[in-house]
């Protein structure tokens, strides 16, 4: 039944051409200056239009901006808005509020209001006086954004930011009408009535089952975007699908083929009858808890890292040896980071010698009471056992064969986040195109507290002008500490029903932009 319904929706439910995306939760806030996780990112990306929008290559292209100029020193950007820009009220009604350059100014000012709590403060840190405004040392009117007239936005920087246009396509830079914002009395983006976007879609309905966006019909363009709770595992009484009868919630290929979604993420890289968009944004890492009495010894971590990297493991589909911590999907200043940085895998020396020296430094001759945690699943058990067997082969004289305990991924992540582990094999995935995010995440999860390194990381990414070489130096320092050993990159895919064109997919989040999407009728 679900499959038949989906087929009907692909050709139009009533007058609608629907695209359905299934999620574990409904978006809880449609304030673009706050949107950071996938449900909210997808929603605001389709509800709002910024000065720029990212195309299918991840490059910024003009959206609300008709043209722009940059001063010779790279510190002043002047944007001219297109004519006829407007907001759309919920249910598609014409908004009474005018969209002008002042709204882009107010949107960025909100980012630096301390009470906003926006996650985008570091993204736009190069804007003039941003640090002083955020700290309260200066009034928000001192922020380097202004609107000389209704169609002109001027952004001044403290230092050049070659990625500014890219950043202006992110949710933090979306326009916000100050009068409308104040009228919501603190509920901006929390209800349908308190949301006013300027994108091609508008809020049609929003409830516990999902967020439903619509736009006027235009040829084969998608007119209804459904962000819904995955209901494929409902009881048989409420659904006729085979998955419902078994109570199993479907994801990936099965979810799309059963009709629960138009597209879905999958660890299967291809599927008959579906289109595929592959991406590599996950790194499988051995994390060593530096707070553990034994693993606090760097030589022991180095020994286990060297040995694990040499393990001959039969890899599942989509897995490949990692040449660093940061996966290939990440870019720095518009270029692929992994291509620019190359391989960063420290050479520590002989695993056996390192292990002997490390244990001797602790007054030990062998390992005691060490457990390796891994996610549930036969493929993941095979990976963990392959590493364990290599440890036994090289370091067996030191009793380096550890019990493997498999846990549901959510439980494993919780154990690691709380520090309740010794060694853990985990997948680290990015929610944004930020090398800093993954570096900091790995250091924190491993309880590696190098204050100097953390300060360098914070300072480097605060100004937005870092290079691939700068990032590589920090990645190298982290891996030389042996608190984290990247073993494999994992490529996954977005599987899509055939006939969908113009969909822009970004793996970080993930984010789907249906602005230019069509489904052939």
Coordinates of N, CA and C in Angstrom, one line a residue, residues 395-510:
X395 N 51.2 -8.3 19.5 CA 51.4 -7.9 20.9 C 50.9 -8.9 21.8
X396 N 50.7 -10.2 21.3 CA 50.2 -11.2 22.2 C 51.0 -11.5 23.4
X397 N 52.3 -11.2 23.3 CA 53.2 -11.5 24.5 C 52.8 -10.6 25.6
X398 N 52.0 -9.5 25.4 CA 51.6 -8.6 26.4 C 50.1 -8.8 26.7
X399 N 49.6 -9.9 26.3 CA 48.1 -10.2 26.5 C 47.2 -9.2 25.8
X400 N 47.6 -8.7 24.6 CA 46.9 -7.7 23.9 C 45.8 -8.4 23.0
X401 N 44.9 -9.1 23.6 CA 43.7 -9.6 23.0 C 42.6 -9.3 23.9
X402 N 41.8 -8.4 23.5 CA 40.8 -7.8 24.4 C 39.4 -8.3 24.1
X403 N 38.6 -8.5 25.2 CA 37.2 -8.8 24.9 C 36.5 -7.7 24.1
X404 N 35.7 -8.1 23.1 CA 34.9 -7.2 22.3 C 33.5 -7.1 22.8
X405 N 33.0 -6.0 23.1 CA 31.6 -5.8 23.6 C 30.9 -5.0 22.5
X406 N 29.8 -5.5 21.9 CA 29.0 -4.8 21.0 C 27.8 -4.1 21.6
X407 N 27.6 -2.9 21.2 CA 26.4 -2.1 21.8 C 25.7 -1.5 20.6
X408 N 24.4 -1.2 20.9 CA 23.6 -0.4 19.9 C 24.4 0.9 19.7
X409 N 24.4 1.5 18.5 CA 25.2 2.7 18.2 C 24.9 3.8 19.1
X410 N 23.6 4.1 19.4 CA 23.3 5.2 20.3 C 23.9 5.0 21.7
X411 N 23.8 3.7 22.2 CA 24.4 3.4 23.5 C 25.9 3.5 23.5
X412 N 26.5 3.1 22.4 CA 27.9 3.2 22.3 C 28.4 4.6 22.3
X413 N 27.7 5.5 21.5 CA 28.0 6.9 21.5 C 27.9 7.5 22.8
X414 N 26.8 7.1 23.6 CA 26.6 7.7 24.9 C 27.7 7.3 25.8
X415 N 28.2 6.0 25.8 CA 29.2 5.5 26.6 C 30.5 6.3 26.3
X416 N 30.8 6.5 25.1 CA 32.0 7.2 24.7 C 32.0 8.7 25.1
X417 N 30.8 9.3 24.9 CA 30.7 10.7 25.3 C 30.8 10.9 26.8
X418 N 30.4 9.9 27.5 CA 30.5 10.1 29.0 C 31.9 9.6 29.5
X419 N 32.7 9.1 28.7 CA 34.0 8.7 29.1 C 34.1 7.3 29.7
X420 N 32.9 6.5 29.6 CA 32.8 5.2 30.1 C 33.3 4.1 29.1
X421 N 34.5 4.2 28.8 CA 35.1 3.2 27.9 C 36.6 3.2 28.0
X422 N 37.3 2.2 27.4 CA 38.7 2.2 27.3 C 39.2 2.4 25.9
X423 N 38.7 1.4 25.0 CA 39.0 1.6 23.6 C 37.6 1.4 22.9
X424 N 37.4 2.2 21.9 CA 36.1 2.1 21.2 C 36.3 2.3 19.7
X425 N 35.7 1.4 18.9 CA 35.7 1.6 17.4 C 34.4 2.2 17.1
X426 N 34.5 3.5 16.6 CA 33.3 4.3 16.3 C 33.3 5.0 15.0
X427 N 32.2 5.2 14.4 CA 32.1 6.1 13.2 C 31.9 7.5 13.6
X428 N 32.8 8.4 13.1 CA 32.6 9.8 13.4 C 32.2 10.5 12.1
X429 N 31.0 11.1 12.1 CA 30.4 11.8 10.9 C 30.2 13.2 11.2
X430 N 30.4 14.0 10.1 CA 30.3 15.5 10.2 C 28.9 15.9 10.0
X431 N 28.5 16.9 10.8 CA 27.2 17.6 10.6 C 27.3 18.9 9.8
X432 N 28.6 19.3 9.6 CA 28.8 20.5 8.8 C 30.2 20.4 8.1
X433 N 30.4 21.2 7.1 CA 31.6 21.1 6.3 C 32.7 21.8 7.1
X434 N 33.1 21.2 8.2 CA 34.0 21.9 9.1 C 35.0 20.9 9.6
X435 N 36.3 21.1 9.2 CA 37.3 20.2 9.7 C 37.5 20.4 11.2
X436 N 37.3 21.6 11.7 CA 37.5 21.9 13.1 C 36.5 21.1 13.9
X437 N 35.3 20.9 13.4 CA 34.3 20.1 14.2 C 34.8 18.7 14.5
X438 N 35.4 18.0 13.5 CA 35.8 16.6 13.6 C 37.1 16.6 14.5
X439 N 38.0 17.5 14.3 CA 39.2 17.5 15.1 C 38.9 17.7 16.6
X440 N 38.0 18.6 16.9 CA 37.6 18.9 18.3 C 36.8 17.7 18.9
X441 N 35.9 17.2 18.0 CA 35.1 16.0 18.5 C 36.0 14.8 18.9
X442 N 37.0 14.5 18.1 CA 37.8 13.4 18.4 C 38.6 13.6 19.6
X443 N 39.2 14.8 19.8 CA 40.0 15.2 21.0 C 39.1 15.1 22.2
X444 N 37.9 15.6 22.2 CA 37.1 15.6 23.4 C 36.6 14.2 23.7
X445 N 36.2 13.4 22.7 CA 35.8 12.0 23.0 C 36.9 11.2 23.6
X446 N 38.1 11.4 23.2 CA 39.3 10.7 23.7 C 39.8 11.3 25.0
X447 N 39.2 12.4 25.4 CA 39.7 13.0 26.7 C 41.1 13.4 26.6
X448 N 41.5 13.9 25.4 CA 42.9 14.4 25.2 C 42.8 15.9 25.4
X449 N 43.4 16.3 26.5 CA 43.2 17.7 26.9 C 44.5 18.5 26.8
X450 N 44.9 18.8 25.5 CA 46.0 19.6 25.3 C 45.6 21.0 25.1
X451 N 45.7 21.8 26.1 CA 45.2 23.2 26.1 C 45.8 24.0 25.0
X452 N 47.1 23.9 24.7 CA 47.7 24.6 23.7 C 47.1 24.3 22.3
X453 N 46.9 23.0 22.1 CA 46.3 22.6 20.8 C 44.9 23.1 20.6
X454 N 44.1 23.1 21.7 CA 42.8 23.6 21.7 C 42.7 25.1 21.4
X455 N 43.7 25.8 22.0 CA 43.7 27.2 21.8 C 44.1 27.5 20.3
X456 N 45.0 26.8 19.8 CA 45.4 27.0 18.4 C 44.2 26.7 17.5
X457 N 43.5 25.6 17.8 CA 42.3 25.3 16.9 C 41.3 26.4 17.0
X458 N 41.0 26.9 18.2 CA 40.0 27.9 18.3 C 40.4 29.2 17.6
X459 N 41.7 29.6 17.8 CA 42.2 30.8 17.2 C 42.2 30.7 15.6
X460 N 42.6 29.5 15.2 CA 42.7 29.3 13.7 C 41.4 29.4 13.0
X461 N 40.3 28.8 13.6 CA 39.1 28.8 12.9 C 38.2 30.0 13.2
X462 N 38.6 30.8 14.2 CA 37.8 32.0 14.6 C 37.8 33.0 13.5
X463 N 38.9 33.2 12.7 CA 38.9 34.3 11.7 C 38.5 33.8 10.3
X464 N 38.3 32.6 10.1 CA 37.8 32.1 8.8 C 38.8 32.2 7.7
X465 N 40.0 32.4 7.9 CA 41.0 32.6 6.8 C 42.0 31.4 6.8
X466 N 41.8 30.3 7.5 CA 42.8 29.2 7.6 C 42.9 28.5 6.3
X467 N 44.1 27.9 6.0 CA 44.3 27.2 4.8 C 44.3 25.7 5.1
X468 N 44.4 24.9 4.0 CA 44.5 23.4 4.2 C 45.8 23.1 5.0
X469 N 46.9 23.8 4.8 CA 48.1 23.6 5.5 C 47.9 23.8 7.0
X470 N 47.2 24.9 7.4 CA 46.9 25.2 8.8 C 46.2 24.0 9.4
X471 N 45.2 23.5 8.7 CA 44.4 22.4 9.3 C 45.2 21.2 9.4
X472 N 46.0 20.9 8.4 CA 46.9 19.7 8.4 C 47.8 19.7 9.6
X473 N 48.3 20.8 10.0 CA 49.2 20.9 11.1 C 48.5 20.5 12.4
X474 N 47.3 20.9 12.5 CA 46.5 20.5 13.7 C 46.1 19.1 13.6
X475 N 45.7 18.6 12.5 CA 45.4 17.2 12.3 C 46.6 16.3 12.7
X476 N 47.7 16.7 12.2 CA 48.9 15.9 12.5 C 49.2 15.9 14.0
X477 N 49.1 17.0 14.6 CA 49.4 17.0 16.1 C 48.4 16.1 16.8
X478 N 47.2 16.1 16.4 CA 46.2 15.3 17.1 C 46.5 13.8 16.9
X479 N 46.8 13.4 15.7 CA 47.1 12.0 15.4 C 48.5 11.6 16.0
X480 N 49.4 12.5 16.1 CA 50.7 12.1 16.8 C 50.5 11.9 18.3
X481 N 49.4 12.4 18.8 CA 49.1 12.1 20.2 C 48.6 10.7 20.4
X482 N 48.2 10.1 19.3 CA 47.7 8.7 19.3 C 46.4 8.6 20.2
X483 N 45.7 9.6 20.4 CA 44.4 9.5 21.1 C 43.3 9.0 20.2
X484 N 43.5 9.1 18.9 CA 42.5 8.6 17.9 C 43.3 8.0 16.8
X485 N 42.9 6.9 16.3 CA 43.5 6.2 15.2 C 42.5 6.0 14.1
X486 N 42.5 6.9 13.0 CA 41.6 6.7 11.9 C 42.0 5.5 11.1
X487 N 41.0 4.6 10.9 CA 41.3 3.4 10.2 C 40.7 3.3 8.8
X488 N 39.4 3.7 8.7 CA 38.8 3.6 7.4 C 37.8 4.8 7.1
X489 N 37.7 5.2 5.9 CA 36.7 6.1 5.4 C 35.5 5.2 5.0
X490 N 34.3 5.7 5.2 CA 33.1 5.0 4.7 C 32.3 5.9 3.7
X491 N 32.1 5.3 2.6 CA 31.3 6.0 1.6 C 29.9 5.5 1.7
X492 N 28.9 6.4 1.8 CA 27.5 6.1 1.8 C 26.9 6.7 0.5
X493 N 25.5 6.6 0.4 CA 24.9 7.1 -0.7 C 23.5 7.7 -0.4
X494 N 23.1 8.7 -1.2 CA 21.7 9.1 -1.2 C 21.0 8.3 -2.3
X495 N 20.0 7.5 -2.0 CA 19.3 6.8 -3.0 C 18.0 7.5 -3.3
X496 N 17.7 7.7 -4.6 CA 16.6 8.6 -5.0 C 15.7 7.9 -6.0
X497 N 14.4 8.1 -5.9 CA 13.5 7.6 -6.9 C 13.9 8.1 -8.2
X498 N 13.8 7.4 -9.3 CA 14.1 7.9 -10.6 C 13.1 9.0 -11.0
X499 N 13.6 9.9 -11.9 CA 12.8 11.0 -12.4 C 13.0 12.3 -11.6
X500 N 13.7 12.3 -10.5 CA 14.0 13.5 -9.7 C 15.2 14.2 -10.3
X501 N 15.0 15.4 -10.7 CA 16.1 16.2 -11.2 C 16.2 17.6 -10.4
X502 N 17.4 18.1 -10.4 CA 17.6 19.4 -9.8 C 17.7 19.4 -8.3
X503 N 17.8 18.2 -7.7 CA 17.9 18.1 -6.2 C 19.3 18.5 -5.8
X504 N 19.5 19.4 -4.9 CA 20.8 19.7 -4.4 C 21.0 19.0 -3.0
X505 N 22.0 18.1 -2.9 CA 22.2 17.3 -1.7 C 23.6 17.7 -1.1
X506 N 23.6 18.0 0.2 CA 24.8 18.2 0.9 C 24.9 17.2 2.1
X507 N 25.9 16.4 2.1 CA 26.0 15.3 3.1 C 26.1 15.8 4.6
X508 N 26.5 17.0 4.8 CA 26.7 17.5 6.1 C 25.3 17.9 6.7
X509 N 24.8 17.1 7.6 CA 23.5 17.3 8.1 C 22.7 16.0 8.2
X510 N 22.2 15.5 7.0 CA 22.4 16.1 5.6 C 21.4 17.2 5.4

